[in-house]
Tab-separated table of C-alpha atoms in Angstrom:
chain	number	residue	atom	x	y	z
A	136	UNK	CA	0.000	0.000	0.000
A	137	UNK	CA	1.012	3.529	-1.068
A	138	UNK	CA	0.366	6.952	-0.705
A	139	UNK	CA	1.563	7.654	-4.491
A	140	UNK	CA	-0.761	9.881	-6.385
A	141	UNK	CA	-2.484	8.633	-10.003
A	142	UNK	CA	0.007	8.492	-12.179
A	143	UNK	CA	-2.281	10.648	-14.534
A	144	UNK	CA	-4.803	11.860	-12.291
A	145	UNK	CA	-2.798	15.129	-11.554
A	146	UNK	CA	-0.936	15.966	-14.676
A	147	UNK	CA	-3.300	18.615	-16.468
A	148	UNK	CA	-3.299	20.398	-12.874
A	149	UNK	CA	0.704	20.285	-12.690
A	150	UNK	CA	1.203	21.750	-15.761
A	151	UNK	CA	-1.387	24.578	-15.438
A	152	UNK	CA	0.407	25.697	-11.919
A	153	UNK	CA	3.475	25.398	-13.732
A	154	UNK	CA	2.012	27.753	-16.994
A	155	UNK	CA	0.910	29.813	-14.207
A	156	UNK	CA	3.654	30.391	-12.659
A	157	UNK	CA	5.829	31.050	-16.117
A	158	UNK	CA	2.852	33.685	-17.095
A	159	UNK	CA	3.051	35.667	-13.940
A	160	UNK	CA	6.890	35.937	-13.882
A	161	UNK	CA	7.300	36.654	-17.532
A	162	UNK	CA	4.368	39.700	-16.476
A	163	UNK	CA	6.935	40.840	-13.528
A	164	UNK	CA	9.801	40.903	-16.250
A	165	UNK	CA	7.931	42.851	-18.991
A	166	UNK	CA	6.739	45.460	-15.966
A	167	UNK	CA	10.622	46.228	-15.584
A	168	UNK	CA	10.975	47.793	-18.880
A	169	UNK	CA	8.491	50.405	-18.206
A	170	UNK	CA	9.674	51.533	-15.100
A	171	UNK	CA	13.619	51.841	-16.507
A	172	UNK	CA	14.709	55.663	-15.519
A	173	UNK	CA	17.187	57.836	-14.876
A	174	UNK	CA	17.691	56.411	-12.245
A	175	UNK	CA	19.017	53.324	-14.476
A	176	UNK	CA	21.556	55.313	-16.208
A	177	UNK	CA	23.077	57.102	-12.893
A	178	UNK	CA	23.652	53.457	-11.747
A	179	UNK	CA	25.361	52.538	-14.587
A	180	UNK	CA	27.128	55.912	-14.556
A	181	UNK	CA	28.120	55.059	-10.717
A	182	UNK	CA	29.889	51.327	-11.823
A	183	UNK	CA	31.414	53.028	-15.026
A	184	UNK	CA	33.253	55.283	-13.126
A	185	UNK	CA	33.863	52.919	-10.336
A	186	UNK	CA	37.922	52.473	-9.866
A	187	UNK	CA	37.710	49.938	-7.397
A	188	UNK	CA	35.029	46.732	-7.879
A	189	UNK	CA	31.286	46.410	-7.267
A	190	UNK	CA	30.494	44.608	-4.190
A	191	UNK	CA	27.027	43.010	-4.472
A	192	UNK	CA	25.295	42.072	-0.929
A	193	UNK	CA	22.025	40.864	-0.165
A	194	UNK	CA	20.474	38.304	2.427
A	195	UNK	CA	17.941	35.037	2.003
A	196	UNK	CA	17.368	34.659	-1.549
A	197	UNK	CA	17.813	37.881	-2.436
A	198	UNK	CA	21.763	37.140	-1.388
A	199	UNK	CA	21.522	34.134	-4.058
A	200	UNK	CA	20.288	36.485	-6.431
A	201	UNK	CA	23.001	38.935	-5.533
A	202	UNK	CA	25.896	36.463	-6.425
A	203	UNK	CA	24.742	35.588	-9.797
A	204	UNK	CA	24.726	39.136	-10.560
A	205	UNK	CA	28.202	39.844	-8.952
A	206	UNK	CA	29.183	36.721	-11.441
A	207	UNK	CA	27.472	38.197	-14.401
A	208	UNK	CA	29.077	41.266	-13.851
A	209	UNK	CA	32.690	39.585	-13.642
A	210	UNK	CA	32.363	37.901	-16.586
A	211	UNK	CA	31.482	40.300	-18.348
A	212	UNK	CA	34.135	43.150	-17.926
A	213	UNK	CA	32.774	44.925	-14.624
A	214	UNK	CA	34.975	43.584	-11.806
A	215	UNK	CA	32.734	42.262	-8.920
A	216	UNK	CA	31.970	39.940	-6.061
A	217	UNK	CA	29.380	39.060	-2.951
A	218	UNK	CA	29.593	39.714	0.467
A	219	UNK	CA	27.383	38.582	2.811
A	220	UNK	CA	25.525	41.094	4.472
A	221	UNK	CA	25.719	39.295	7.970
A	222	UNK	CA	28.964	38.484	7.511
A	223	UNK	CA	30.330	42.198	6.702
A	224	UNK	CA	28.864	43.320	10.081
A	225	UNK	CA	32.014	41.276	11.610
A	226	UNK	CA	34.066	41.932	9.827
A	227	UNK	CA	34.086	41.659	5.977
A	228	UNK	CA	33.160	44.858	5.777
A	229	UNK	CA	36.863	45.284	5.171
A	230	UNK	CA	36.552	44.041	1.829
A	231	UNK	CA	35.023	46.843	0.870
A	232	UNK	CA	37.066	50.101	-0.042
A	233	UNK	CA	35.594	54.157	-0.490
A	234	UNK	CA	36.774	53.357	-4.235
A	235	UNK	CA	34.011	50.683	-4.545
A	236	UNK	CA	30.430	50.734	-5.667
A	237	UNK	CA	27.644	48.381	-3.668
A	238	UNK	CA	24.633	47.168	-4.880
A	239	UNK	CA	22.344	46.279	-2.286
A	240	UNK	CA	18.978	43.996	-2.750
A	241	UNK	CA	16.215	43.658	-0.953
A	242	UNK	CA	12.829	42.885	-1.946
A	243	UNK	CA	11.304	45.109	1.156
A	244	UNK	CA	14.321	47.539	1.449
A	245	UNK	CA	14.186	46.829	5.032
A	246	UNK	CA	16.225	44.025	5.549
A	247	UNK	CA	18.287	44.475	9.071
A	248	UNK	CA	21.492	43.156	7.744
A	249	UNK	CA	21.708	45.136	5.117
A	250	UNK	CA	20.547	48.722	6.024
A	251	UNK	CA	22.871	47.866	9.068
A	252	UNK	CA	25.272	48.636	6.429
A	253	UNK	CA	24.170	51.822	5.443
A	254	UNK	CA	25.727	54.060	8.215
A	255	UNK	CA	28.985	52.199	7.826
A	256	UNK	CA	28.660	52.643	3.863
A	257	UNK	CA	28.326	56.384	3.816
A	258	UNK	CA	31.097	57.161	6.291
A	259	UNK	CA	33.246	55.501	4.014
A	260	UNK	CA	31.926	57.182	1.135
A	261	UNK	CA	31.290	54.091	-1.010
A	262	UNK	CA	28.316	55.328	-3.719
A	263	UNK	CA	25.174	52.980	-2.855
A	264	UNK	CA	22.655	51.540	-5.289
A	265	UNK	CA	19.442	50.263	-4.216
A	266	UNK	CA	17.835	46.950	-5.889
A	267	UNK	CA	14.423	46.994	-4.352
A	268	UNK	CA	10.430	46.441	-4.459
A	269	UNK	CA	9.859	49.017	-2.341
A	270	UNK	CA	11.000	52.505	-3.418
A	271	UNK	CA	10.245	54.293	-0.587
A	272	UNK	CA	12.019	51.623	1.431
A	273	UNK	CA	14.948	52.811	3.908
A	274	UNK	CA	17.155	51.491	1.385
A	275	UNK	CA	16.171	53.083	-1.272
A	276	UNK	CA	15.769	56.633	0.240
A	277	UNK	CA	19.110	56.166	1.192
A	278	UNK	CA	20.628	55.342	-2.075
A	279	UNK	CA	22.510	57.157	-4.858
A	280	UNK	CA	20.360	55.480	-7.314
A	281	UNK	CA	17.343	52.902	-6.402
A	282	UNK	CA	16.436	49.838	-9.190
A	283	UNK	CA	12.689	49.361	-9.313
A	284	UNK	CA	12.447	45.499	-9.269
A	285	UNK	CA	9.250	45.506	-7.130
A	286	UNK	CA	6.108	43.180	-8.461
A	287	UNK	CA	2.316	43.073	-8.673
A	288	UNK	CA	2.635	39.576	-6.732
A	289	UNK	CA	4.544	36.617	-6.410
A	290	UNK	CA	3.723	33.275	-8.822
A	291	UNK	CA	3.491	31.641	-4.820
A	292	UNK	CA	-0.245	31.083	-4.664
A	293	UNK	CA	0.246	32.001	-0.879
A	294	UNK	CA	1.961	35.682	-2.250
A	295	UNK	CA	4.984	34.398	0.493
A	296	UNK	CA	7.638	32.381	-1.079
A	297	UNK	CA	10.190	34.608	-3.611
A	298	UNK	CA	9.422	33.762	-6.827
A	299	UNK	CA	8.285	36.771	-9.062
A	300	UNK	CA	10.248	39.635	-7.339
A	301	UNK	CA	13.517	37.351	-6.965
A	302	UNK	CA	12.990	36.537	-10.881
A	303	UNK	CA	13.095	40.105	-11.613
A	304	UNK	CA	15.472	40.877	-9.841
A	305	UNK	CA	18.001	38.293	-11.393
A	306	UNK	CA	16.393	39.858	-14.608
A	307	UNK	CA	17.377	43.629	-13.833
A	308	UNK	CA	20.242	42.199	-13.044
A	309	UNK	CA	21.178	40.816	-15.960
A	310	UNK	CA	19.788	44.127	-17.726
A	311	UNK	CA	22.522	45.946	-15.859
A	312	UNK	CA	25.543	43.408	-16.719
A	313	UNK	CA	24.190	43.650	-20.351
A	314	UNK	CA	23.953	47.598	-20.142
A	315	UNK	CA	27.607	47.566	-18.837
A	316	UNK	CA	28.861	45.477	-21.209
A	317	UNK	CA	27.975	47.343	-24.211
A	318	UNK	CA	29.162	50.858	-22.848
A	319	UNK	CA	32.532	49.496	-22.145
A	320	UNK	CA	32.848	47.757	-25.560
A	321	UNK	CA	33.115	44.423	-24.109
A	322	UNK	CA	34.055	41.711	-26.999
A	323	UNK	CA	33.522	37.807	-27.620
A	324	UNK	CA	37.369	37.684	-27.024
A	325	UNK	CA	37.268	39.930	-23.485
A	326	UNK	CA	34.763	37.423	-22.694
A	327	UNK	CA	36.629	34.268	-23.482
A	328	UNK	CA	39.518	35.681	-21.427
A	329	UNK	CA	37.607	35.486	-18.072
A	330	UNK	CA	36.325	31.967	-19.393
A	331	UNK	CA	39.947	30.356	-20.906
A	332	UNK	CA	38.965	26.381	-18.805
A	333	UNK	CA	35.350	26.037	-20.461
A	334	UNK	CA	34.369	25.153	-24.004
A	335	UNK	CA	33.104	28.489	-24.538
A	336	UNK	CA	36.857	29.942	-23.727
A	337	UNK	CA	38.215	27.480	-26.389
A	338	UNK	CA	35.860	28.494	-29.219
A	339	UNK	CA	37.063	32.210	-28.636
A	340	UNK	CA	40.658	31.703	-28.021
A	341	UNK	CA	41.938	28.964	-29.708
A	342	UNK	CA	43.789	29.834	-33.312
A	343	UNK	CA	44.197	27.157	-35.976
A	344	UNK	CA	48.187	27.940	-35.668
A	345	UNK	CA	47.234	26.504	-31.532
A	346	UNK	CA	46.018	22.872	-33.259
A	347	UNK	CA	47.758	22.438	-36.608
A	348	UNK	CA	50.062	20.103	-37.716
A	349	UNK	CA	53.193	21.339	-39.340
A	350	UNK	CA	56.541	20.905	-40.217
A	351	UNK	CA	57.462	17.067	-40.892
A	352	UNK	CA	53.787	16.555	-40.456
A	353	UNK	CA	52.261	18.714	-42.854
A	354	UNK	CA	51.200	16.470	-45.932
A	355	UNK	CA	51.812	17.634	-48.773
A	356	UNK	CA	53.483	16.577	-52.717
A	357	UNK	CA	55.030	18.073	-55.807
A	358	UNK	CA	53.006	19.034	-58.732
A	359	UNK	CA	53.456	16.665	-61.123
A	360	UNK	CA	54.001	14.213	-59.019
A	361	UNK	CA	51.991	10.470	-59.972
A	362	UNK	CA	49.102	9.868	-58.343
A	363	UNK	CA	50.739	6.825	-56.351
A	364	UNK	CA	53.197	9.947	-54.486
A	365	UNK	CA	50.179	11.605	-53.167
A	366	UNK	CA	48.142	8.238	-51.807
A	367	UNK	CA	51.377	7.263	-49.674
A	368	UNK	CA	51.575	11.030	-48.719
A	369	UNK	CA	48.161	10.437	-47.279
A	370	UNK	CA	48.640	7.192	-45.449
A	371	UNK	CA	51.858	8.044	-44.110
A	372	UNK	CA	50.701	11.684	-42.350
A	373	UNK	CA	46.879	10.061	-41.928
A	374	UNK	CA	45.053	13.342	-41.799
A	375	UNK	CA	42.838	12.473	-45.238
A	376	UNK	CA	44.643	14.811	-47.665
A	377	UNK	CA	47.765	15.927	-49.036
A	378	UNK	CA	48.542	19.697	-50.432
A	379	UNK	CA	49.793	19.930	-53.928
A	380	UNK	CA	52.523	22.456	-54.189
A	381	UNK	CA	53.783	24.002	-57.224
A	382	UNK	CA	58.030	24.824	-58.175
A	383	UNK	CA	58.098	27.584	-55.828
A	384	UNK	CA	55.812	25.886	-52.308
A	385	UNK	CA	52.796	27.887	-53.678
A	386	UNK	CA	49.605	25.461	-52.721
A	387	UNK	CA	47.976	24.932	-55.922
A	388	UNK	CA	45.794	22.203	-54.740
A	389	UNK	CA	44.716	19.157	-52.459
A	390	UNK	CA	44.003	16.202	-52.791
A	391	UNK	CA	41.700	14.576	-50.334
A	392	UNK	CA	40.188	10.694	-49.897
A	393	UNK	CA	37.182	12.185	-51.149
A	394	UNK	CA	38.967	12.431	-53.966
A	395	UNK	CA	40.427	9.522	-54.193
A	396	UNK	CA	37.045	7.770	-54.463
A	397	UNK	CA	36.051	10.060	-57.351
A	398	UNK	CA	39.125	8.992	-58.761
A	399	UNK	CA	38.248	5.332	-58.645
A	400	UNK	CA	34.855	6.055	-59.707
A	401	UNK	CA	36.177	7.812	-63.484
A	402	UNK	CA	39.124	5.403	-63.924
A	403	UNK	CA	39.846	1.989	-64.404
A	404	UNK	CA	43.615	2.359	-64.195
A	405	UNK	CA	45.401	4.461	-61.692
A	406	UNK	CA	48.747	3.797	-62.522
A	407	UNK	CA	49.328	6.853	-65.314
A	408	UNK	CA	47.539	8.840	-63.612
A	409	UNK	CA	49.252	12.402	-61.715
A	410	UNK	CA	48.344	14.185	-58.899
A	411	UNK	CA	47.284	16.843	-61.258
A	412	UNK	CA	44.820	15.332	-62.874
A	413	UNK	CA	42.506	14.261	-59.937
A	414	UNK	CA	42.848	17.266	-57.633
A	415	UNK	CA	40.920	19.798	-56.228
A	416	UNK	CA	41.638	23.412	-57.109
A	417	UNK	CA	42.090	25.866	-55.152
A	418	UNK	CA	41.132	23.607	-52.534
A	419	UNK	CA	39.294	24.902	-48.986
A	420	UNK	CA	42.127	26.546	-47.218
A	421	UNK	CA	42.459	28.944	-44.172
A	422	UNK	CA	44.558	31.641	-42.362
A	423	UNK	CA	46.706	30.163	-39.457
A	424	UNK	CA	45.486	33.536	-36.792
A	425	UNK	CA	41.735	32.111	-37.561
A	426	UNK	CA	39.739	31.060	-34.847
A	427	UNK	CA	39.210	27.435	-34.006
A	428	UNK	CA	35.495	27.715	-34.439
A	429	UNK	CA	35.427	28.929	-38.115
A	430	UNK	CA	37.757	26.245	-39.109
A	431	UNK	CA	35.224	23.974	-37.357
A	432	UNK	CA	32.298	25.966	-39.689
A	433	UNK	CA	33.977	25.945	-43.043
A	434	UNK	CA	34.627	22.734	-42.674
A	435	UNK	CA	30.915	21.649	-41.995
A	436	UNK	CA	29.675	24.030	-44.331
A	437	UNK	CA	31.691	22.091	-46.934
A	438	UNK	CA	31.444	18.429	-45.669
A	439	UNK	CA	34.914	17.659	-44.949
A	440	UNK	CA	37.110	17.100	-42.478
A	441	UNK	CA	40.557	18.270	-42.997
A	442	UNK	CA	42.205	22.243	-44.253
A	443	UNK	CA	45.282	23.360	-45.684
A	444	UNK	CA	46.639	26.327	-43.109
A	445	UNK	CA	48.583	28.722	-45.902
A	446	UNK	CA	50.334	32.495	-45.099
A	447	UNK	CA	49.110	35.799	-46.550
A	448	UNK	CA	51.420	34.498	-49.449
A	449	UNK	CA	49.955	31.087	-49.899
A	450	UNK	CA	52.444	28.948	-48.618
A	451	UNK	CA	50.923	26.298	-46.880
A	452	UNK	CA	52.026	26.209	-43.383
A	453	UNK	CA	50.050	23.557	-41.799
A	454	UNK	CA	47.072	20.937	-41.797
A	455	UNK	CA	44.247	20.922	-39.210
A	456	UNK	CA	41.684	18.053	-39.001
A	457	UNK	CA	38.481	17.660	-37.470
A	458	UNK	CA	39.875	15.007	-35.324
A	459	UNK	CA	42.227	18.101	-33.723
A	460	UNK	CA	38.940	20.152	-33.432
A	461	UNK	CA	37.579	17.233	-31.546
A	462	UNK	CA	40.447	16.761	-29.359
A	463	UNK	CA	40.554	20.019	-28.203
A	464	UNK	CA	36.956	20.586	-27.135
A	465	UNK	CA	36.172	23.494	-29.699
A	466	UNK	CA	33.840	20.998	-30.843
């Protein structure tokens, strides 16, 4: 015996809380646009001309909200961390300097931890914003600039639990980081920079000179040369393809093991035949300062899985495969 619901009996229900829920936090978000002000830009203005970090503080959820926006912020070119509230009443309030900016949240503005901050705050002269639902709060009235995120209700049926209000605040948030990020210029490449151990960081950073093969093992046979040169070419490096190269190292060509079953497809007898005959010209080739990731897009766009890496005078220089792609997690 069991006290397990109908497997079916609830499902329709489920989903409508659920739908619910979704509609009544997306309504919270779209409220935030109308209520953006100049109060918006002075904050940005504040953290723009901030010469030390943003410190981010908030308790109960609104302190979980508060980190992910102190990591948004990092990541994307405005320096910044979390302190707990609590905590900075014994002492972490050290980590905070006058050259800082802090952004405070609180869905009521009155939480004791953190407007037990405030006194502290303005003797050291560190410019305050204010993330609450309540702008007449005490944290808000005491604030250089005050963030609207307040909401109609929250999705809890019971109006208790933070749902809505901590929802838009993780969305103002992110409208801040965003906001910040565009004023300061911020690129892909600034990004992958504070992101170098994650696939993302690899797709940004990595060059085709960081993966290509060169040297002794860059395949590759003289014009002319009989077809029989460039198939042991291509077994002996084993990256699918050799470059043809004319008198003076100029890549004219490649042939791949694409071609090769063209090749056997057209002709009976291989044994006349010359490299020049069956290859591909120009051939797909790319830059060695490329990125990774449009090696990895030519090369789908095109269906194949190997690139001749040639200088701004054509020599080739290396040979990247898919397989390298692979190995180094741009893919």
């Amino acid at each position: 015996m069991t006290n397990d619901p109908p497997i079916n009996s609830g499902t329709s229900l489920l989903r409508e809380s659920a739908r619910r829920t979704l509609e009544l936090e997306q309504q919270a978000i779209a409220a935030l646009a109308g209520r953006l002000d100049d109060a918006f830009d002075h904050a940005c203005e504040l953290i723009l001309a901030c010469r030390g970090r943003v410190v981010v503080t908030g308790m109960g959820k609104s302190g979980h909200v508060a980190g992910k926006i102190a990591a948004t912020l990092a990541s994307t070119g405005t320096p910044a961390f979390f302190v707990h509230p609590g905590e900075a009443s014994h002492g972490d309030l050290g980590m905070i300097t006058p050259g800082d900016v802090v952004l405070a949240l609180s869905n009521s503005g009155e939480t004791a931890e953190v407007t037990a901050l405030l006194p502290l705050l303005k003797r050291m002269g560190a410019p305050l914003i204010s993330m609450t639902g309540r702008p007449g709060s005490t944290l808000a009235r005491h604030a250089e600039a005050h963030l609207d995120a307040g909401v109609e209700r929250e999705a809890c049926p019971l109006d208790l639990a933070p749902t809505s209000s901590t929802t838009a605040a993780l969305a103002l948030g992110d409208a801040l980081a965003v906001a910040l990020l565009e004023s300061r210029g911020f690129t892909a490449e600034d990004f992958a920079l504070s992101h170098p151990g994650g696939s993302l960081g690899k797709r940004l950073l990595l060059r085709v000179a960081d993966l290509m093969h060169q040297g002794r093992r860059l395949p590759q046979v003289a014009l002319g040369s009989p077809l029989r040169d460039a198939l042991l070419e291509i077994t002996r490096q084993g990256l699918g393809f050799t470059c043809v190269v004319d008198a003076e190292g100029y890549l004219v060509g490649v042939y791949t093991d694409g071609d090769l079953r063209r090749t056997l497809d057209q002709h009976s007898d291989l044994s006349g035949l010359l490299v020049d005959d069956v290859m591909t010209r120009p051939g797909k080739r790319i830059a060695p300062d490329t990125l990774a990731a449009e090696a990895v897009r030519i090369m789908e766009d095109n269906r194949i899985s190997a690139l001749a890496v040639v200088d701004a005078d054509g020599y080739p220089v290396g040979a990247l495969h898919m397989h390298d792609l692979l190995a180094s997690g741009v893919i």
